PDB file of C-alpha atoms in Angstrom:
ATOM      1  CA  MET A 154     -36.928 -29.340 -13.596  1.00  0.00           C
ATOM      2  CA  SER A 155     -36.088 -29.221  -9.889  1.00  0.00           C
ATOM      3  CA  ALA A 156     -32.369 -28.871 -10.649  1.00  0.00           C
ATOM      4  CA  ALA A 157     -33.024 -25.920 -12.922  1.00  0.00           C
ATOM      5  CA  THR A 158     -35.207 -24.325 -10.291  1.00  0.00           C
ATOM      6  CA  ALA A 159     -32.530 -24.790  -7.629  1.00  0.00           C
ATOM      7  CA  ALA A 160     -29.865 -23.281  -9.864  1.00  0.00           C
ATOM      8  CA  ALA A 161     -31.928 -20.185 -10.642  1.00  0.00           C
ATOM      9  CA  PRO A 162     -31.422 -18.336  -7.324  1.00  0.00           C
ATOM     10  CA  GLN A 163     -27.666 -18.920  -7.496  1.00  0.00           C
ATOM     11  CA  GLN A 164     -27.527 -17.537 -11.049  1.00  0.00           C
ATOM     12  CA  GLU A 165     -29.627 -14.553  -9.996  1.00  0.00           C
ATOM     13  CA  THR A 166     -27.326 -13.881  -7.027  1.00  0.00           C
ATOM     14  CA  THR A 167     -24.257 -14.072  -9.265  1.00  0.00           C
ATOM     15  CA  PHE A 168     -25.851 -11.689 -11.751  1.00  0.00           C
ATOM     16  CA  ARG A 169     -26.691  -9.225  -8.980  1.00  0.00           C
ATOM     17  CA  ASP A 170     -23.156  -9.420  -7.611  1.00  0.00           C
ATOM     18  CA  ARG A 171     -21.739  -8.689 -11.043  1.00  0.00           C
ATOM     19  CA  SER A 172     -24.179  -5.825 -11.488  1.00  0.00           C
ATOM     20  CA  ALA A 173     -23.127  -4.364  -8.122  1.00  0.00           C
ATOM     21  CA  TRP A 174     -19.439  -4.530  -9.055  1.00  0.00           C
ATOM     22  CA  ALA A 175     -20.180  -3.024 -12.471  1.00  0.00           C
ATOM     23  CA  GLU A 176     -22.115  -0.206 -10.822  1.00  0.00           C
ATOM     24  CA  MET A 177     -19.250   0.490  -8.394  1.00  0.00           C
ATOM     25  CA  TRP A 178     -16.702   0.473 -11.208  1.00  0.00           C
ATOM     26  CA  SER A 179     -18.886   2.867 -13.170  1.00  0.00           C
ATOM     27  CA  ALA A 180     -19.102   5.155 -10.129  1.00  0.00           C
ATOM     28  CA  PHE A 181     -15.329   4.988  -9.700  1.00  0.00           C
ATOM     29  CA  THR A 182     -14.595   5.863 -13.327  1.00  0.00           C
ATOM     30  CA  ARG A 183     -16.908   8.869 -13.102  1.00  0.00           C
ATOM     31  CA  ASN A 184     -14.504  10.291 -10.520  1.00  0.00           C
ATOM     32  CA  ARG A 185     -11.966  11.855 -12.871  1.00  0.00           C
ATOM     33  CA  ALA A 186      -9.396  12.544 -10.158  1.00  0.00           C
ATOM     34  CA  ALA A 187      -9.506   8.930  -8.959  1.00  0.00           C
ATOM     35  CA  LEU A 188      -9.292   7.612 -12.517  1.00  0.00           C
ATOM     36  CA  ALA A 189      -6.288   9.867 -13.215  1.00  0.00           C
ATOM     37  CA  GLY A 190      -4.636   8.610 -10.035  1.00  0.00           C
ATOM     38  CA  LEU A 191      -5.257   5.002 -11.093  1.00  0.00           C
ATOM     39  CA  ILE A 192      -3.717   5.627 -14.525  1.00  0.00           C
ATOM     40  CA  ILE A 193      -0.642   7.293 -12.999  1.00  0.00           C
ATOM     41  CA  LEU A 194      -0.280   4.455 -10.510  1.00  0.00           C
ATOM     42  CA  ALA A 195      -0.592   1.857 -13.281  1.00  0.00           C
ATOM     43  CA  VAL A 196       2.148   3.598 -15.291  1.00  0.00           C
ATOM     44  CA  ILE A 197       4.475   3.666 -12.270  1.00  0.00           C
ATOM     45  CA  VAL A 198       3.849  -0.028 -11.558  1.00  0.00           C
ATOM     46  CA  LEU A 199       4.504  -0.944 -15.200  1.00  0.00           C
ATOM     47  CA  ILE A 200       7.741   1.042 -15.142  1.00  0.00           C
ATOM     48  CA  ALA A 201       8.800  -0.806 -12.007  1.00  0.00           C
ATOM     49  CA  LEU A 202       7.979  -4.195 -13.542  1.00  0.00           C
ATOM     50  CA  PHE A 203       9.754  -3.549 -16.843  1.00  0.00           C
ATOM     51  CA  ALA A 204      12.643  -1.463 -15.509  1.00  0.00           C
ATOM     52  CA  PRO A 205      15.354  -3.916 -16.713  1.00  0.00           C
ATOM     53  CA  TRP A 206      14.075  -3.592 -20.282  1.00  0.00           C
ATOM     54  CA  ILE A 207      13.197   0.112 -20.495  1.00  0.00           C
ATOM     55  CA  ALA A 208      15.852   1.748 -18.311  1.00  0.00           C
ATOM     56  CA  PRO A 209      18.260   3.614 -20.612  1.00  0.00           C
ATOM     57  CA  HIS A 210      21.370   2.888 -18.514  1.00  0.00           C
ATOM     58  CA  ASP A 211      22.754   0.561 -15.871  1.00  0.00           C
ATOM     59  CA  PRO A 212      21.549   2.079 -12.564  1.00  0.00           C
ATOM     60  CA  THR A 213      24.811   1.259 -10.757  1.00  0.00           C
ATOM     61  CA  ALA A 214      27.278   2.164 -13.526  1.00  0.00           C
ATOM     62  CA  GLN A 215      29.483   5.051 -12.387  1.00  0.00           C
ATOM     63  CA  HIS A 216      30.847   7.729 -14.716  1.00  0.00           C
ATOM     64  CA  LEU A 217      32.827  10.051 -12.478  1.00  0.00           C
ATOM     65  CA  GLU A 218      33.667  12.374 -15.348  1.00  0.00           C
ATOM     66  CA  LEU A 219      29.904  13.078 -15.665  1.00  0.00           C
ATOM     67  CA  ARG A 220      29.082  13.417 -11.962  1.00  0.00           C
ATOM     68  CA  ARG A 221      26.373  15.957 -11.050  1.00  0.00           C
ATOM     69  CA  GLU A 222      25.726  16.655 -14.733  1.00  0.00           C
ATOM     70  CA  GLY A 223      22.340  18.252 -15.340  1.00  0.00           C
ATOM     71  CA  PRO A 224      19.506  16.880 -17.503  1.00  0.00           C
ATOM     72  CA  SER A 225      20.522  16.179 -21.098  1.00  0.00           C
ATOM     73  CA  ALA A 226      19.494  14.138 -24.125  1.00  0.00           C
ATOM     74  CA  ASP A 227      21.536  11.198 -22.845  1.00  0.00           C
ATOM     75  CA  ALA A 228      20.329  11.470 -19.247  1.00  0.00           C
ATOM     76  CA  TRP A 229      16.894  13.095 -19.099  1.00  0.00           C
ATOM     77  CA  PHE A 230      16.964  13.573 -15.320  1.00  0.00           C
ATOM     78  CA  GLY A 231      20.684  14.222 -15.107  1.00  0.00           C
ATOM     79  CA  ARG A 232      23.331  12.282 -13.218  1.00  0.00           C
ATOM     80  CA  ASP A 233      24.057  11.923  -9.531  1.00  0.00           C
ATOM     81  CA  GLU A 234      27.213  12.455  -7.463  1.00  0.00           C
ATOM     82  CA  PHE A 235      28.811   9.349  -8.987  1.00  0.00           C
ATOM     83  CA  GLY A 236      27.722  10.003 -12.555  1.00  0.00           C
ATOM     84  CA  ARG A 237      24.932   7.420 -12.457  1.00  0.00           C
ATOM     85  CA  ASP A 238      21.813   7.998 -14.546  1.00  0.00           C
ATOM     86  CA  ILE A 239      19.073   9.273 -12.225  1.00  0.00           C
ATOM     87  CA  LEU A 240      16.184   8.193 -14.486  1.00  0.00           C
ATOM     88  CA  SER A 241      17.426   4.606 -14.574  1.00  0.00           C
ATOM     89  CA  ARG A 242      17.919   4.591 -10.819  1.00  0.00           C
ATOM     90  CA  LEU A 243      14.391   5.923 -10.301  1.00  0.00           C
ATOM     91  CA  MET A 244      12.988   3.155 -12.497  1.00  0.00           C
ATOM     92  CA  TYR A 245      14.826   0.468 -10.560  1.00  0.00           C
ATOM     93  CA  GLY A 246      14.137   2.295  -7.306  1.00  0.00           C
ATOM     94  CA  ALA A 247      10.414   2.034  -8.001  1.00  0.00           C
ATOM     95  CA  ARG A 248      10.746  -1.728  -7.733  1.00  0.00           C
ATOM     96  CA  ALA A 249      12.463  -1.535  -4.357  1.00  0.00           C
ATOM     97  CA  THR A 250      10.225   1.134  -2.853  1.00  0.00           C
ATOM     98  CA  LEU A 251       6.910  -0.241  -4.108  1.00  0.00           C
ATOM     99  CA  LEU A 252       7.802  -3.824  -3.205  1.00  0.00           C
ATOM    100  CA  ALA A 253       8.849  -2.821   0.320  1.00  0.00           C
ATOM    101  CA  ALA A 254       5.700  -0.723   0.795  1.00  0.00           C
ATOM    102  CA  ALA A 255       3.499  -3.530  -0.555  1.00  0.00           C
ATOM    103  CA  GLY A 256       5.187  -6.009   1.783  1.00  0.00           C
ATOM    104  CA  ALA A 257       4.592  -3.707   4.734  1.00  0.00           C
ATOM    105  CA  ILE A 258       0.905  -3.317   3.879  1.00  0.00           C
ATOM    106  CA  LEU A 259       0.539  -7.062   3.281  1.00  0.00           C
ATOM    107  CA  LEU A 260       1.945  -7.754   6.738  1.00  0.00           C
ATOM    108  CA  SER A 261      -0.200  -5.170   8.492  1.00  0.00           C
ATOM    109  CA  GLY A 262      -3.268  -6.033   6.412  1.00  0.00           C
ATOM    110  CA  VAL A 263      -3.208  -9.770   7.080  1.00  0.00           C
ATOM    111  CA  VAL A 264      -2.372  -9.492  10.783  1.00  0.00           C
ATOM    112  CA  GLY A 265      -4.676  -6.531  11.385  1.00  0.00           C
ATOM    113  CA  THR A 266      -7.597  -8.138   9.564  1.00  0.00           C
ATOM    114  CA  VAL A 267      -7.242 -11.370  11.537  1.00  0.00           C
ATOM    115  CA  ILE A 268      -7.057  -9.437  14.811  1.00  0.00           C
ATOM    116  CA  GLY A 269     -10.044  -7.272  13.885  1.00  0.00           C
ATOM    117  CA  ILE A 270     -12.257 -10.212  12.933  1.00  0.00           C
ATOM    118  CA  LEU A 271     -11.270 -12.247  15.978  1.00  0.00           C
ATOM    119  CA  SER A 272     -11.881  -9.272  18.257  1.00  0.00           C
ATOM    120  CA  ALA A 273     -15.374  -8.782  16.869  1.00  0.00           C
ATOM    121  CA  TYR A 274     -16.288 -12.466  16.703  1.00  0.00           C
ATOM    122  CA  GLN A 275     -14.700 -14.147  19.726  1.00  0.00           C
ATOM    123  CA  GLY A 276     -16.225 -12.053  22.513  1.00  0.00           C
ATOM    124  CA  LYS A 277     -15.197  -9.568  25.168  1.00  0.00           C
ATOM    125  CA  VAL A 278     -12.139 -11.372  26.572  1.00  0.00           C
ATOM    126  CA  VAL A 279     -10.369 -11.779  23.224  1.00  0.00           C
ATOM    127  CA  ASP A 280     -11.553  -8.338  22.127  1.00  0.00           C
ATOM    128  CA  SER A 281     -10.168  -6.686  25.234  1.00  0.00           C
ATOM    129  CA  LEU A 282      -6.848  -8.543  24.964  1.00  0.00           C
ATOM    130  CA  PHE A 283      -6.265  -7.640  21.330  1.00  0.00           C
ATOM    131  CA  MET A 284      -7.457  -4.043  21.599  1.00  0.00           C
ATOM    132  CA  ARG A 285      -5.247  -3.339  24.623  1.00  0.00           C
ATOM    133  CA  ALA A 286      -2.295  -4.690  22.631  1.00  0.00           C
ATOM    134  CA  MET A 287      -3.218  -2.324  19.800  1.00  0.00           C
ATOM    135  CA  ASP A 288      -3.452   0.552  22.286  1.00  0.00           C
ATOM    136  CA  ILE A 289       0.094  -0.188  23.433  1.00  0.00           C
ATOM    137  CA  ILE A 290       1.376   0.028  19.853  1.00  0.00           C
ATOM    138  CA  LEU A 291      -0.586   3.237  19.269  1.00  0.00           C
ATOM    139  CA  ALA A 292       0.910   4.747  22.425  1.00  0.00           C
ATOM    140  CA  PHE A 293       4.215   5.087  20.557  1.00  0.00           C
ATOM    141  CA  PRO A 294       4.646   7.594  17.729  1.00  0.00           C
ATOM    142  CA  TYR A 295       4.511   5.261  14.751  1.00  0.00           C
ATOM    143  CA  PHE A 296       7.678   6.501  13.056  1.00  0.00           C
ATOM    144  CA  LEU A 297       9.726   6.432  16.250  1.00  0.00           C
ATOM    145  CA  LEU A 298       8.531   2.880  16.838  1.00  0.00           C
ATOM    146  CA  ALA A 299       9.599   1.965  13.297  1.00  0.00           C
ATOM    147  CA  ILE A 300      13.033   3.487  13.904  1.00  0.00           C
ATOM    148  CA  LEU A 301      13.341   1.500  17.134  1.00  0.00           C
ATOM    149  CA  ILE A 302      12.440  -1.768  15.399  1.00  0.00           C
ATOM    150  CA  VAL A 303      14.923  -1.190  12.578  1.00  0.00           C
ATOM    151  CA  ALA A 304      17.624  -0.127  15.040  1.00  0.00           C
ATOM    152  CA  VAL A 305      17.188  -3.427  16.897  1.00  0.00           C
ATOM    153  CA  ALA A 306      16.830  -5.633  13.795  1.00  0.00           C
ATOM    154  CA  GLY A 307      19.484  -3.871  11.736  1.00  0.00           C
ATOM    155  CA  PRO A 308      19.256  -1.427   8.831  1.00  0.00           C
ATOM    156  CA  SER A 309      17.926  -2.983   5.631  1.00  0.00           C
ATOM    157  CA  LEU A 310      15.019  -2.470   3.276  1.00  0.00           C
ATOM    158  CA  ARG A 311      13.381  -5.692   4.442  1.00  0.00           C
ATOM    159  CA  ASN A 312      13.564  -4.698   8.104  1.00  0.00           C
ATOM    160  CA  ALA A 313      12.256  -1.248   7.214  1.00  0.00           C
ATOM    161  CA  ALA A 314       9.226  -2.835   5.514  1.00  0.00           C
ATOM    162  CA  ILE A 315       8.603  -5.087   8.527  1.00  0.00           C
ATOM    163  CA  ALA A 316       8.865  -2.127  10.900  1.00  0.00           C
ATOM    164  CA  ILE A 317       6.393  -0.034   8.910  1.00  0.00           C
ATOM    165  CA  GLY A 318       4.058  -3.030   8.665  1.00  0.00           C
ATOM    166  CA  ILE A 319       4.060  -3.567  12.430  1.00  0.00           C
ATOM    167  CA  THR A 320       3.311   0.067  13.179  1.00  0.00           C
ATOM    168  CA  TYR A 321       0.286   0.039  10.829  1.00  0.00           C
ATOM    169  CA  ILE A 322      -1.365  -3.103  12.237  1.00  0.00           C
ATOM    170  CA  PRO A 323      -3.583  -1.183  14.744  1.00  0.00           C
ATOM    171  CA  GLN A 324      -5.196   0.864  11.969  1.00  0.00           C
ATOM    172  CA  TYR A 325      -6.292  -2.289  10.162  1.00  0.00           C
ATOM    173  CA  ALA A 326      -7.367  -4.009  13.366  1.00  0.00           C
ATOM    174  CA  ARG A 327      -9.577  -1.135  14.498  1.00  0.00           C
ATOM    175  CA  VAL A 328     -11.179  -0.491  11.110  1.00  0.00           C
ATOM    176  CA  VAL A 329     -11.892  -4.191  10.472  1.00  0.00           C
ATOM    177  CA  ARG A 330     -13.158  -4.686  14.028  1.00  0.00           C
ATOM    178  CA  GLY A 331     -15.612  -1.794  13.652  1.00  0.00           C
ATOM    179  CA  ALA A 332     -16.902  -3.137  10.336  1.00  0.00           C
ATOM    180  CA  ALA A 333     -17.084  -6.719  11.613  1.00  0.00           C
ATOM    181  CA  LEU A 334     -19.034  -5.736  14.733  1.00  0.00           C
ATOM    182  CA  GLU A 335     -21.876  -4.637  12.464  1.00  0.00           C
ATOM    183  CA  ILE A 336     -21.923  -8.075  10.847  1.00  0.00           C
ATOM    184  CA  VAL A 337     -21.544 -10.560  13.705  1.00  0.00           C
ATOM    185  CA  GLY A 338     -24.877  -9.562  15.235  1.00  0.00           C
ATOM    186  CA  LYS A 339     -26.867 -10.214  12.056  1.00  0.00           C
ATOM    187  CA  GLU A 340     -29.502 -12.942  12.007  1.00  0.00           C
ATOM    188  CA  TYR A 341     -27.764 -15.031   9.342  1.00  0.00           C
ATOM    189  CA  ILE A 342     -24.598 -15.154  11.463  1.00  0.00           C
ATOM    190  CA  GLU A 343     -26.630 -16.385  14.430  1.00  0.00           C
ATOM    191  CA  ALA A 344     -28.344 -18.910  12.184  1.00  0.00           C
ATOM    192  CA  ALA A 345     -24.994 -20.204  10.960  1.00  0.00           C
ATOM    193  CA  ARG A 346     -23.801 -20.568  14.536  1.00  0.00           C
ATOM    194  CA  ALA A 347     -26.966 -22.380  15.549  1.00  0.00           C
ATOM    195  CA  SER A 348     -26.608 -24.801  12.631  1.00  0.00           C
ATOM    196  CA  GLY A 349     -23.155 -25.817  13.866  1.00  0.00           C
ATOM    197  CA  VAL A 350     -21.014 -24.128  11.203  1.00  0.00           C
ATOM    198  CA  HIS A 351     -17.432 -23.754  12.401  1.00  0.00           C
ATOM    199  CA  GLY A 352     -16.477 -20.257  13.490  1.00  0.00           C
ATOM    200  CA  PHE A 353     -13.569 -20.135  11.014  1.00  0.00           C
ATOM    201  CA  LEU A 354     -15.896 -20.869   8.113  1.00  0.00           C
ATOM    202  CA  ILE A 355     -18.329 -18.206   9.299  1.00  0.00           C
ATOM    203  CA  ALA A 356     -15.525 -15.662   9.433  1.00  0.00           C
ATOM    204  CA  ILE A 357     -14.283 -16.576   5.935  1.00  0.00           C
ATOM    205  CA  ARG A 358     -17.665 -16.918   4.228  1.00  0.00           C
ATOM    206  CA  HIS A 359     -19.735 -14.221   5.907  1.00  0.00           C
ATOM    207  CA  VAL A 360     -17.630 -11.743   7.883  1.00  0.00           C
ATOM    208  CA  LEU A 361     -14.587 -11.261   5.639  1.00  0.00           C
ATOM    209  CA  PRO A 362     -16.523 -10.462   2.410  1.00  0.00           C
ATOM    210  CA  ASN A 363     -18.412  -7.741   4.258  1.00  0.00           C
ATOM    211  CA  VAL A 364     -15.253  -5.948   5.393  1.00  0.00           C
ATOM    212  CA  VAL A 365     -13.618  -5.891   1.945  1.00  0.00           C
ATOM    213  CA  ALA A 366     -14.738  -2.303   1.275  1.00  0.00           C
ATOM    214  CA  PRO A 367     -13.031  -0.675   4.289  1.00  0.00           C
ATOM    215  CA  ILE A 368      -9.982  -2.923   3.804  1.00  0.00           C
ATOM    216  CA  THR A 369      -9.669  -1.719   0.199  1.00  0.00           C
ATOM    217  CA  VAL A 370      -9.836   1.943   1.192  1.00  0.00           C
ATOM    218  CA  ILE A 371      -7.404   1.664   4.081  1.00  0.00           C
ATOM    219  CA  THR A 372      -5.019  -0.423   1.958  1.00  0.00           C
ATOM    220  CA  THR A 373      -4.823   2.235  -0.725  1.00  0.00           C
ATOM    221  CA  VAL A 374      -4.208   5.037   1.755  1.00  0.00           C
ATOM    222  CA  GLY A 375      -1.928   2.808   3.828  1.00  0.00           C
ATOM    223  CA  LEU A 376       0.207   2.027   0.792  1.00  0.00           C
ATOM    224  CA  ALA A 377       0.839   5.748   0.334  1.00  0.00           C
ATOM    225  CA  LEU A 378       1.841   6.051   3.991  1.00  0.00           C
ATOM    226  CA  ALA A 379       4.043   2.969   3.678  1.00  0.00           C
ATOM    227  CA  ILE A 380       5.888   4.488   0.715  1.00  0.00           C
ATOM    228  CA  VAL A 381       6.541   7.619   2.750  1.00  0.00           C
ATOM    229  CA  GLY A 382       7.588   5.529   5.766  1.00  0.00           C
ATOM    230  CA  VAL A 383       9.961   3.248   3.859  1.00  0.00           C
ATOM    231  CA  SER A 384      11.452   6.206   1.987  1.00  0.00           C
ATOM    232  CA  SER A 385      11.895   8.106   5.253  1.00  0.00           C
ATOM    233  CA  LEU A 386      13.737   5.212   6.878  1.00  0.00           C
ATOM    234  CA  SER A 387      15.974   4.915   3.812  1.00  0.00           C
ATOM    235  CA  PHE A 388      16.522   8.673   3.940  1.00  0.00           C
ATOM    236  CA  LEU A 389      17.842   8.223   7.488  1.00  0.00           C
ATOM    237  CA  GLY A 390      20.112   5.362   6.406  1.00  0.00           C
ATOM    238  CA  LEU A 391      17.963   2.666   8.053  1.00  0.00           C
ATOM    239  CA  GLY A 392      16.441   1.221   4.878  1.00  0.00           C
ATOM    240  CA  ALA A 393      18.051   0.464   1.531  1.00  0.00           C
ATOM    241  CA  GLN A 394      21.825   0.522   1.644  1.00  0.00           C
ATOM    242  CA  PRO A 395      24.128   1.902  -1.083  1.00  0.00           C
ATOM    243  CA  PRO A 396      24.491   1.349  -3.966  1.00  0.00           C
ATOM    244  CA  SER A 397      20.955  -0.078  -4.215  1.00  0.00           C
ATOM    245  CA  PRO A 398      18.619   2.403  -5.941  1.00  0.00           C
ATOM    246  CA  GLU A 399      15.704   3.395  -3.710  1.00  0.00           C
ATOM    247  CA  TRP A 400      13.746   6.634  -3.742  1.00  0.00           C
ATOM    248  CA  GLY A 401      14.371   7.643  -0.132  1.00  0.00           C
ATOM    249  CA  ALA A 402      18.061   6.778  -0.312  1.00  0.00           C
ATOM    250  CA  MET A 403      18.396   8.763  -3.541  1.00  0.00           C
ATOM    251  CA  LEU A 404      16.712  11.723  -1.897  1.00  0.00           C
ATOM    252  CA  ALA A 405      19.128  11.495   1.026  1.00  0.00           C
ATOM    253  CA  ALA A 406      22.143  11.380  -1.309  1.00  0.00           C
ATOM    254  CA  GLY A 407      20.991  14.517  -3.089  1.00  0.00           C
ATOM    255  CA  ARG A 408      20.481  16.670   0.014  1.00  0.00           C
ATOM    256  CA  GLU A 409      24.179  17.596   0.006  1.00  0.00           C
ATOM    257  CA  TYR A 410      23.829  19.067  -3.478  1.00  0.00           C
ATOM    258  CA  VAL A 411      20.621  21.078  -3.091  1.00  0.00           C
ATOM    259  CA  THR A 412      22.318  24.287  -4.203  1.00  0.00           C
ATOM    260  CA  SER A 413      24.995  22.975  -6.580  1.00  0.00           C
ATOM    261  CA  ALA A 414      23.044  20.176  -8.305  1.00  0.00           C
ATOM    262  CA  PRO A 415      19.383  20.353  -7.212  1.00  0.00           C
ATOM    263  CA  HIS A 416      18.222  17.844  -9.834  1.00  0.00           C
ATOM    264  CA  ILE A 417      19.764  15.013  -7.780  1.00  0.00           C
ATOM    265  CA  CYS A 418      17.133  15.417  -5.066  1.00  0.00           C
ATOM    266  CA  ILE A 419      14.336  17.150  -6.987  1.00  0.00           C
ATOM    267  CA  PHE A 420      13.426  14.192  -9.223  1.00  0.00           C
ATOM    268  CA  PRO A 421      13.308  11.524  -6.471  1.00  0.00           C
ATOM    269  CA  GLY A 422      11.195  13.896  -4.387  1.00  0.00           C
ATOM    270  CA  LEU A 423       8.819  14.509  -7.290  1.00  0.00           C
ATOM    271  CA  VAL A 424       8.431  10.782  -7.949  1.00  0.00           C
ATOM    272  CA  ILE A 425       7.526  10.141  -4.305  1.00  0.00           C
ATOM    273  CA  LEU A 426       5.111  13.089  -4.372  1.00  0.00           C
ATOM    274  CA  VAL A 427       3.352  11.964  -7.558  1.00  0.00           C
ATOM    275  CA  THR A 428       3.064   8.332  -6.410  1.00  0.00           C
ATOM    276  CA  VAL A 429       1.654   9.219  -2.999  1.00  0.00           C
ATOM    277  CA  LEU A 430      -0.745  11.738  -4.561  1.00  0.00           C
ATOM    278  CA  ALA A 431      -1.967   9.122  -7.052  1.00  0.00           C
ATOM    279  CA  LEU A 432      -2.591   6.604  -4.254  1.00  0.00           C
ATOM    280  CA  ASN A 433      -4.496   9.182  -2.214  1.00  0.00           C
ATOM    281  CA  LEU A 434      -6.667  10.048  -5.213  1.00  0.00           C
ATOM    282  CA  VAL A 435      -7.417   6.353  -5.778  1.00  0.00           C
ATOM    283  CA  GLY A 436      -8.159   5.908  -2.076  1.00  0.00           C
ATOM    284  CA  ASP A 437     -10.596   8.833  -2.115  1.00  0.00           C
ATOM    285  CA  GLY A 438     -12.229   7.332  -5.181  1.00  0.00           C
ATOM    286  CA  PHE A 439     -12.684   3.957  -3.484  1.00  0.00           C
ATOM    287  CA  ARG A 440     -14.092   5.646  -0.389  1.00  0.00           C
ATOM    288  CA  ASP A 441     -16.650   7.553  -2.429  1.00  0.00           C
ATOM    289  CA  THR A 442     -17.512   4.439  -4.443  1.00  0.00           C
ATOM    290  CA  PHE A 443     -18.096   2.137  -1.477  1.00  0.00           C
ATOM    291  CA  ASP A 444     -20.030   4.772   0.492  1.00  0.00           C
ATOM    292  CA  PRO A 445     -23.521   5.097  -1.041  1.00  0.00           C
ATOM    293  CA  THR A 446     -24.049   8.464   0.653  1.00  0.00           C
ATOM    294  CA  MET A 447     -21.123   9.919  -1.323  1.00  0.00           C
ATOM    295  CA  ARG A 448     -22.482   8.976  -4.737  1.00  0.00           C
TER     296      ARG A 448
END
């Protein structure tokens, strides 16, 4: 009897948590723009995952006799300056661009979240040290700082992702710090401290779950910015190197043929536009869902 009684509050809490998530998902799906963005994003991710099986042509196969050929039944998006199928290259390029952007956001998200929580939890000295370091990074224009990092490390898609990730750390750190500051002063945090619970466990069990909402929103928007950043570095020749298919590099290759063969740069530009727009719509949907005043 006592065991059943003790288990009841835990079951009730779990049920309430599930009900809260179900309510948030229901609120998200009622936002038609956000739902459309999520569907578009899911399609793009699936295309990137299954590119080797659904791409109609080899993305690196050159057919010089067909170079700069416009859209046709054989090549829906046309062919580039080397006769390569643009649609196939966009499908494979989605893997490179999305993976690099996700890596950049993973780096900035993990480091920024740790810095934000430590700044809020460890007191004024640690807070001041970390925040001044973030101010130094923010003092540089983020894209110029990314260019500087890649120029020092060497041009590659991996280094471009690392550079974009470093420049976005302060955004995570500041947002997480602001959200965590509202939590660390709560009575249950003080009670956990007084009972001797280790600070790391308090941060993992109590602080981190309460900053998931702002992390989710900033991650979605940050992923869109990371795609633009990685593509921009590749456009400048500092990211993916030929002949690797990547959206920014494809856009850069097509700029020489804007008048003679505009399809070479139009389709990569449209793919970047649609992907970033979808991520922004999803980010707005998450923001409205997690903010009760917006419902």
